[in-house]
Coordinates of C-alpha atoms and ligand atoms in Angstrom, one line a residue:
X237 CA -10.1 -92.7 41.3
X238 CA -10.3 -88.9 40.8
X239 CA -11.9 -88.8 37.4
X240 CA -14.5 -86.1 37.3
X241 CA -18.0 -87.2 38.0
X242 CA -20.6 -84.9 36.4
X243 CA -24.1 -84.3 37.6
X244 CA -25.4 -86.1 34.6
X245 CA -24.1 -88.0 31.5
X246 CA -26.1 -88.2 28.3
X247 CA -27.5 -91.7 27.5
X248 CA -26.6 -93.1 24.1
X249 CA -27.6 -96.3 22.2
X250 CA -24.9 -98.5 20.8
X251 CA -23.0 -96.9 18.0
X252 CA -24.0 -99.7 15.5
X253 CA -27.6 -99.4 16.5
X254 CA -27.7 -95.7 15.7
X255 CA -25.9 -96.4 12.4
X256 CA -28.5 -99.0 11.4
X257 CA -31.3 -96.6 12.4
X258 CA -30.0 -93.7 10.2
X259 CA -29.1 -95.9 7.2
X260 CA -32.6 -95.3 5.6
X261 CA -31.9 -91.6 5.6
X262 CA -29.2 -92.2 3.0
X263 CA -31.8 -94.0 0.9
X264 CA -34.5 -91.3 1.2
X265 CA -32.3 -88.2 1.3
X266 CA -35.1 -86.8 3.5
X267 CA -33.5 -85.0 6.4
X268 CA -36.2 -83.0 8.1
X269 CA -39.8 -81.6 7.6
X270 CA -41.8 -84.5 9.1
X271 CA -40.0 -87.4 7.5
X272 CA -40.4 -91.1 8.2
X273 CA -38.4 -91.1 11.4
X274 CA -40.3 -88.2 12.7
X275 CA -43.6 -90.0 12.0
X276 CA -42.4 -93.2 13.6
X277 CA -41.2 -91.5 16.8
X278 CA -44.5 -89.5 17.1
X279 CA -46.4 -92.8 16.8
X280 CA -44.1 -94.6 19.2
X281 CA -44.5 -91.9 21.8
X282 CA -48.2 -91.8 21.5
X283 CA -48.2 -95.5 22.1
X284 CA -45.8 -95.2 25.0
X285 CA -47.9 -92.5 26.7
X286 CA -51.2 -94.1 25.8
X287 CA -52.1 -90.8 24.2
X288 CA -53.8 -89.7 21.0
X289 CA -52.3 -86.3 20.2
X290 CA -48.5 -85.9 20.0
X291 CA -46.3 -83.4 18.2
X292 CA -42.5 -83.4 18.0
X293 CA -40.5 -80.2 18.2
X294 CA -36.9 -79.0 18.0
X295 CA -36.7 -78.7 21.8
X296 CA -38.8 -78.4 24.9
X297 CA -38.6 -74.7 25.1
X298 CA -40.0 -74.1 21.6
X299 CA -42.7 -76.7 22.4
X300 CA -43.8 -74.5 25.3
X301 CA -43.8 -71.4 23.2
X302 CA -45.7 -73.3 20.5
X303 CA -48.5 -74.5 22.7
X304 CA -49.0 -71.0 24.3
X305 CA -49.3 -69.6 20.7
X306 CA -51.4 -72.5 19.5
X307 CA -53.9 -71.9 22.3
X308 CA -53.8 -68.2 21.6
X309 CA -53.2 -67.3 25.2
X310 CA -53.0 -63.6 26.1
X311 CA -52.9 -62.4 29.6
X312 CA -51.6 -63.7 32.9
X313 CA -50.3 -67.3 33.3
X314 CA -49.9 -68.6 36.8
X315 CA -46.7 -70.6 37.1
X316 CA -44.0 -71.2 39.7
X317 CA -40.5 -69.8 39.8
X318 CA -38.9 -73.0 41.0
X319 CA -38.0 -74.2 37.5
X320 CA -35.5 -73.9 34.7
X321 CA -35.3 -70.5 33.0
X322 CA -37.2 -71.8 30.0
X323 CA -40.6 -72.0 31.7
X324 CA -40.8 -68.3 32.7
X325 CA -39.0 -67.1 29.5
X326 CA -41.5 -68.9 27.3
X327 CA -44.4 -67.1 29.0
X328 CA -42.7 -63.7 28.7
X329 CA -41.5 -64.3 25.1
X330 CA -45.1 -65.1 24.1
X331 CA -46.3 -61.8 25.4
X332 CA -48.0 -63.1 28.5
X333 CA -47.4 -62.2 32.1
X334 CA -46.1 -64.8 34.5
X335 CA -47.8 -64.7 37.9
X336 CA -45.7 -66.6 40.5
X337 CA -47.3 -69.1 42.8
X338 CA -45.2 -70.6 45.6
X339 CA -44.4 -74.3 45.8
X340 CA -45.1 -76.8 48.5
X341 CA -41.9 -77.9 50.3
X342 CA -42.2 -81.7 50.0
X343 CA -42.4 -82.2 46.2
X344 CA -41.3 -78.8 45.1
X345 CA -44.4 -78.5 42.8
X346 CA -46.9 -75.7 42.7
X347 CA -48.9 -75.3 45.9
X348 CA -52.6 -75.6 44.8
X349 CA -53.7 -73.9 48.0
X350 CA -52.1 -70.7 46.9
X351 CA -53.4 -70.6 43.3
X352 CA -56.9 -69.1 43.7
X353 CA -55.7 -65.9 45.4
X354 CA -53.6 -65.2 42.3
X355 CA -56.4 -65.5 39.8
X356 CA -57.6 -62.2 38.2
X357 CA -59.9 -61.4 35.3
X358 CA -56.7 -61.4 33.1
X359 CA -55.7 -65.0 34.1
X360 CA -55.8 -67.4 31.1
X361 CA -53.9 -70.4 32.2
X362 CA -51.9 -72.3 34.8
X363 CA -48.5 -73.6 33.9
X364 CA -47.1 -75.8 36.7
X365 CA -43.9 -77.9 36.5
X366 CA -43.5 -81.6 37.4
X367 CA -40.3 -80.7 39.3
X368 CA -37.7 -83.5 39.4
X369 CA -40.3 -85.8 37.9
X370 CA -42.5 -85.3 41.0
X371 CA -46.0 -84.9 39.7
X372 CA -48.0 -81.8 40.6
X373 CA -51.3 -82.2 42.4
X374 CA -53.1 -82.6 39.1
X375 CA -56.5 -83.2 40.6
X376 CA -56.5 -80.0 42.7
X377 CA -54.9 -77.9 39.9
X378 CA -57.3 -79.0 37.3
X379 CA -60.4 -78.6 39.6
X380 CA -59.3 -74.9 40.1
X381 CA -58.7 -74.5 36.3
X382 CA -62.2 -75.9 35.5
X383 CA -63.9 -73.7 38.1
X384 CA -62.3 -70.6 36.6
X385 CA -62.2 -71.6 32.9
X386 CA -58.4 -71.7 32.7
X387 CA -56.2 -73.9 30.5
X388 CA -53.6 -76.1 32.2
X389 CA -50.2 -76.7 30.5
X390 CA -47.7 -78.8 32.4
X391 CA -44.0 -78.3 32.0
X392 CA -43.2 -82.1 32.0
X393 CA -39.6 -81.7 31.0
X394 CA -38.5 -83.8 34.0
X395 CA -41.4 -86.3 33.9
X396 CA -40.7 -88.6 31.0
X397 CA -41.6 -92.1 32.0
X398 CA -43.5 -91.1 35.2
X399 CA -46.9 -92.5 35.8
X400 CA -49.6 -91.8 38.4
X401 CA -51.9 -94.8 39.1
X402 CA -50.8 -96.3 35.7
X403 CA -51.6 -93.1 33.8
X404 CA -48.7 -91.4 32.0
X405 CA -47.6 -87.9 33.1
X406 CA -48.3 -86.9 29.4
X407 CA -52.0 -87.3 29.9
X408 CA -52.9 -84.6 32.4
X409 CA -54.3 -81.1 31.8
X410 CA -54.9 -79.6 28.4
X411 CA -51.3 -80.2 27.3
X412 CA -47.9 -81.3 28.6
X413 CA -44.5 -80.3 27.3
X414 CA -41.5 -82.7 27.3
X415 CA -37.9 -81.9 26.7
X416 CA -35.7 -84.5 25.0
X417 CA -32.5 -82.5 25.7
X418 CA -29.3 -84.5 25.9
X419 CA -29.3 -84.2 29.7
X420 CA -32.8 -85.6 30.2
X421 CA -33.9 -89.1 31.0
X422 CA -34.9 -89.7 27.4
X423 CA -33.1 -87.7 24.8
X424 CA -33.2 -87.0 21.1
X425 CA -29.9 -85.0 21.3
X426 CA -32.1 -81.9 21.3
X427 CA -35.8 -82.3 21.1
X428 CA -39.1 -81.8 22.6
X429 CA -42.8 -82.8 22.3
X430 CA -46.3 -81.8 23.2
X431 CA -49.0 -84.1 24.2
X432 CA -52.4 -82.5 24.2
X433 CA -56.1 -83.1 24.6
X434 CA -57.7 -81.2 21.8
X435 CA -57.2 -83.0 18.5
X436 CA -57.8 -79.7 16.6
X437 CA -54.6 -78.3 17.9
X438 CA -52.5 -80.8 15.9
X439 CA -52.6 -79.0 12.5
X440 CA -52.1 -75.6 14.1
X441 CA -49.0 -76.9 16.1
X442 CA -47.6 -78.4 12.8
X443 CA -48.2 -75.1 11.0
X444 CA -46.7 -73.0 13.8
X445 CA -43.5 -75.2 13.9
X446 CA -43.1 -74.6 10.2
X447 CA -43.2 -70.8 9.9
X448 CA -47.0 -70.8 10.1
X449 CA -47.2 -72.3 6.7
X450 CA -50.3 -74.4 6.1
X451 CA -50.0 -75.0 2.4
X452 CA -48.0 -73.7 -0.6
X453 CA -50.1 -70.6 -0.8
X454 CA -51.5 -70.3 2.7
X455 CA -49.7 -68.8 5.7
X456 CA -52.3 -68.4 8.4
X457 CA -50.0 -68.0 11.4
X458 CA -46.9 -66.0 12.4
X459 CA -44.9 -69.2 13.1
X460 CA -41.3 -69.9 13.7
X461 CA -39.1 -72.9 12.9
X462 CA -39.4 -75.7 15.5
X463 CA -39.3 -78.9 13.5
X464 CA -37.4 -82.0 14.7
X465 CA -35.0 -83.4 12.2
X466 CA -34.6 -87.0 11.1
X467 CA -31.4 -87.6 13.0
X468 CA -32.8 -86.5 16.2
X469 CA -35.9 -88.6 15.7
X470 CA -33.7 -91.6 14.9
X471 CA -31.8 -91.1 18.2
X472 CA -35.2 -91.0 19.9
X473 CA -36.3 -94.3 18.3
X474 CA -33.1 -96.0 19.5
X475 CA -33.1 -94.5 23.0
X476 CA -36.8 -95.5 23.5
X477 CA -35.7 -99.2 23.2
X478 CA -33.3 -98.7 26.1
X479 CA -35.4 -96.6 28.3
X480 CA -36.7 -99.3 30.7
X481 CA -33.2 -100.7 31.3
X482 CA -31.9 -97.2 32.0
X483 CA -34.8 -96.5 34.4
X484 CA -33.9 -99.7 36.3
X485 CA -30.2 -98.6 36.5
X486 CA -31.3 -95.1 37.7
X487 CA -33.4 -96.7 40.4
X488 CA -30.5 -98.7 41.7
X489 CA -28.4 -95.5 42.0
X490 CA -31.3 -93.7 43.8
X491 CA -31.7 -96.6 46.2
X492 CA -28.0 -96.6 47.0
X493 CA -28.1 -92.8 47.7
X494 CA -31.1 -93.4 50.0
X495 CA -29.3 -96.2 51.9
X496 CA -26.6 -93.7 52.9
X497 CA -28.6 -90.5 53.3
X498 CA -32.1 -91.5 54.5
X499 CA -32.8 -90.5 58.0
X500 CA -29.6 -88.4 58.5
X501 CA -30.6 -85.4 60.6
X502 CA -30.6 -82.1 58.6
X503 CA -30.8 -83.8 55.2
X504 CA -34.2 -83.8 53.4
X505 CA -34.5 -86.2 50.5
X506 CA -37.1 -86.1 47.8
X507 CA -40.3 -87.8 49.1
X508 CA -41.7 -90.7 47.1
X509 CA -45.3 -90.0 46.0
X510 CA -47.9 -92.6 46.7
X511 CA -49.2 -94.2 43.5
X512 CA -46.5 -92.6 41.4
X513 CA -44.1 -94.6 39.3
X514 CA -40.9 -92.5 39.3
X515 CA -38.4 -92.0 36.5
X516 CA -35.5 -91.4 39.0
X517 CA -34.5 -88.4 37.0
X518 CA -32.9 -86.3 39.8
X519 CA -31.6 -86.8 43.3
X520 CA -32.2 -83.5 45.1
X521 CA -31.0 -83.1 48.7
X522 CA -32.2 -80.1 50.8
X523 CA -29.7 -79.1 53.6
X524 CA -31.9 -78.0 56.4
X525 CA -30.1 -77.6 59.7
X526 CA -27.3 -80.0 58.6
X527 CA -23.8 -79.6 60.0
X528 CA -22.7 -78.1 56.7
X529 CA -24.7 -75.8 54.5
X530 CA -25.4 -76.4 50.8
X531 CA -22.6 -74.3 49.5
X532 CA -20.0 -76.0 51.8
X533 CA -21.1 -79.4 50.5
X534 CA -21.1 -78.2 46.9
X535 CA -17.5 -76.9 47.3
X536 CA -16.3 -80.1 49.1
X537 CA -17.7 -82.3 46.3
X538 CA -16.2 -80.0 43.7
X539 CA -12.7 -80.2 45.3
X540 CA -13.0 -84.0 44.9
X541 CA -13.9 -83.8 41.2
X542 CA -17.7 -84.2 41.7
X543 CA -20.0 -81.8 40.1
X544 CA -23.3 -81.4 41.9
X545 CA -25.7 -78.8 40.8
X546 CA -27.7 -76.0 42.6
X547 CA -30.8 -76.9 40.6
X548 CA -32.9 -74.7 40.8
X549 CA -31.0 -71.7 42.0
X550 CA -31.7 -68.9 41.5
X551 CA -35.5 -69.0 41.3
X552 CA -36.7 -67.4 38.0
X553 CA -38.4 -64.5 39.7
X554 CA -34.9 -63.4 40.9
X555 CA -33.3 -63.3 37.4
X556 CA -31.6 -60.0 36.6
X557 CA -33.3 -59.8 33.3
X558 CA -36.6 -59.3 35.2
X559 CA -35.2 -57.0 37.9
X560 CA -37.7 -54.2 38.8
X561 CA -40.6 -55.7 36.9
X562 CA -43.8 -55.8 39.0
X563 CA -44.5 -59.3 40.4
X564 CA -40.9 -60.5 40.0
X565 CA -40.0 -60.7 43.6
X566 CA -38.6 -63.9 45.2
X567 CA -39.9 -62.7 48.6
X568 CA -43.4 -63.3 47.3
X569 CA -42.5 -67.0 46.9
X570 CA -40.7 -67.7 50.2
X571 CA -40.8 -71.5 50.1
X572 CA -39.3 -71.6 46.6
X573 CA -36.6 -69.1 47.5
X574 CA -35.8 -71.0 50.7
X575 CA -35.5 -74.4 48.9
X576 CA -33.4 -72.8 46.2
X577 CA -30.9 -71.6 48.7
X578 CA -30.5 -75.0 50.3
X579 CA -30.8 -77.6 47.5
X580 CA -28.2 -79.6 45.7
X581 CA -28.9 -82.2 43.1
X582 CA -26.4 -85.0 43.2
X583 CA -24.9 -86.9 40.2
X584 CA -27.3 -89.4 38.7
X585 CA -27.2 -91.3 35.5
X586 CA -27.7 -94.9 34.6
X587 CA -24.1 -96.1 34.5
X588 CA -23.0 -94.1 37.6
X589 CA -21.0 -96.8 39.5
X590 CA -22.5 -97.6 42.9
X591 CA -19.0 -97.2 44.4
X592 CA -19.0 -93.6 43.2
X593 CA -22.3 -93.1 45.0
X594 CA -20.7 -94.5 48.1
X595 CA -17.8 -92.1 47.7
X596 CA -20.1 -89.1 47.1
X597 CA -22.1 -89.9 50.2
X598 CA -18.9 -90.3 52.4
X599 CA -17.8 -86.8 51.3
X600 CA -21.2 -85.5 52.4
X601 CA -21.4 -87.4 55.6
X602 CA -17.8 -87.4 57.0
Ligands
PLP61 C1 -34.9 -78.9 30.1 C2 -36.0 -78.1 30.6 C3 -36.7 -77.2 29.7 C4 -36.3 -76.8 28.3 O1 -36.2 -77.9 27.5 P1 -35.2 -77.8 26.2 O2 -35.5 -79.1 25.5 O3 -33.8 -77.8 26.7 O4 -35.5 -76.6 25.4 C5 -37.9 -76.6 30.2 N1 -38.3 -76.8 31.5 C6 -37.6 -77.5 32.3 C7 -38.1 -77.7 33.7 C8 -36.5 -78.2 31.9 O5 -35.8 -79.0 32.8

């Protein structure tokens, strides 16, 4: 009864299925550098997303750094601090300056009404996050970007499998980054991808992820190493076959949580977005005037072997590595700071037994 329940559990294909998938690697002895599995997975994702231009990378973080470099962005990038460390770090590590826009409180995504006041003559791009798989207001954001000549790169790490009016989350803006980390809805152990509009970026991204090497005697870019290896691509090929079934299981878990928690005074659940097909990636609850605060519920669950997560807390503009830098002030993004102080994401993965969901909810409610 009291086995630990973690906030997530990595999805795996059958052991035999993975063994069959990697068998060819023993024939080819080709382990990395854009091998057959890499090509197959790239093509499979392009088809899954209904997109033309897809590139695989070692992880989501390096995908973000790669696309910032491939677009040669230099200057200010408007982003939001209600995200994983990676988003803000990628901007800074690429020599750009993050400018923090607040979020809107319903979907936790960038508030488009607050973007234009942040645009200066140094602004080059907007980098919003599809938080918890909730899609940003892509129309509003892209209209602002068009008006001011800015690029739009989405951090879509949470949004694999999400669609808006039938269109994949991969197909908005100039580019979207995905993370295929072990904890994500779709994983390649570690991995990431870019889906992008401009076909001409493909070669540059491929060069950048391979040390900037274009040919045996040509190195036009200061690139790093961000290639996806064949074993990771093979895991992706297997996991993609199971994705629809996993999403259905996730949906059942989310519905069970909603049955217990919907309408309870002081609990704010993630609002479903009209026209959006969810991937049921996370189940955040915001404790807003509830009889217990977030930290009390977190502690109570923990005492009972249930690991929930304060995701995202702290906000990235409050990180100590940025302390004292101009613009890094959580008070400038009050909605993000407030949500971060109250939010808990509850355990959610495809095989989470519904009885465990019942037990988690009883601990929150009793
Ligand atoms: C997971 C995640 C990343 C980083 O992806 P990795 O594949 O772990 O490098 C970036 N942004 C967000 C919002 C994430 O959740």
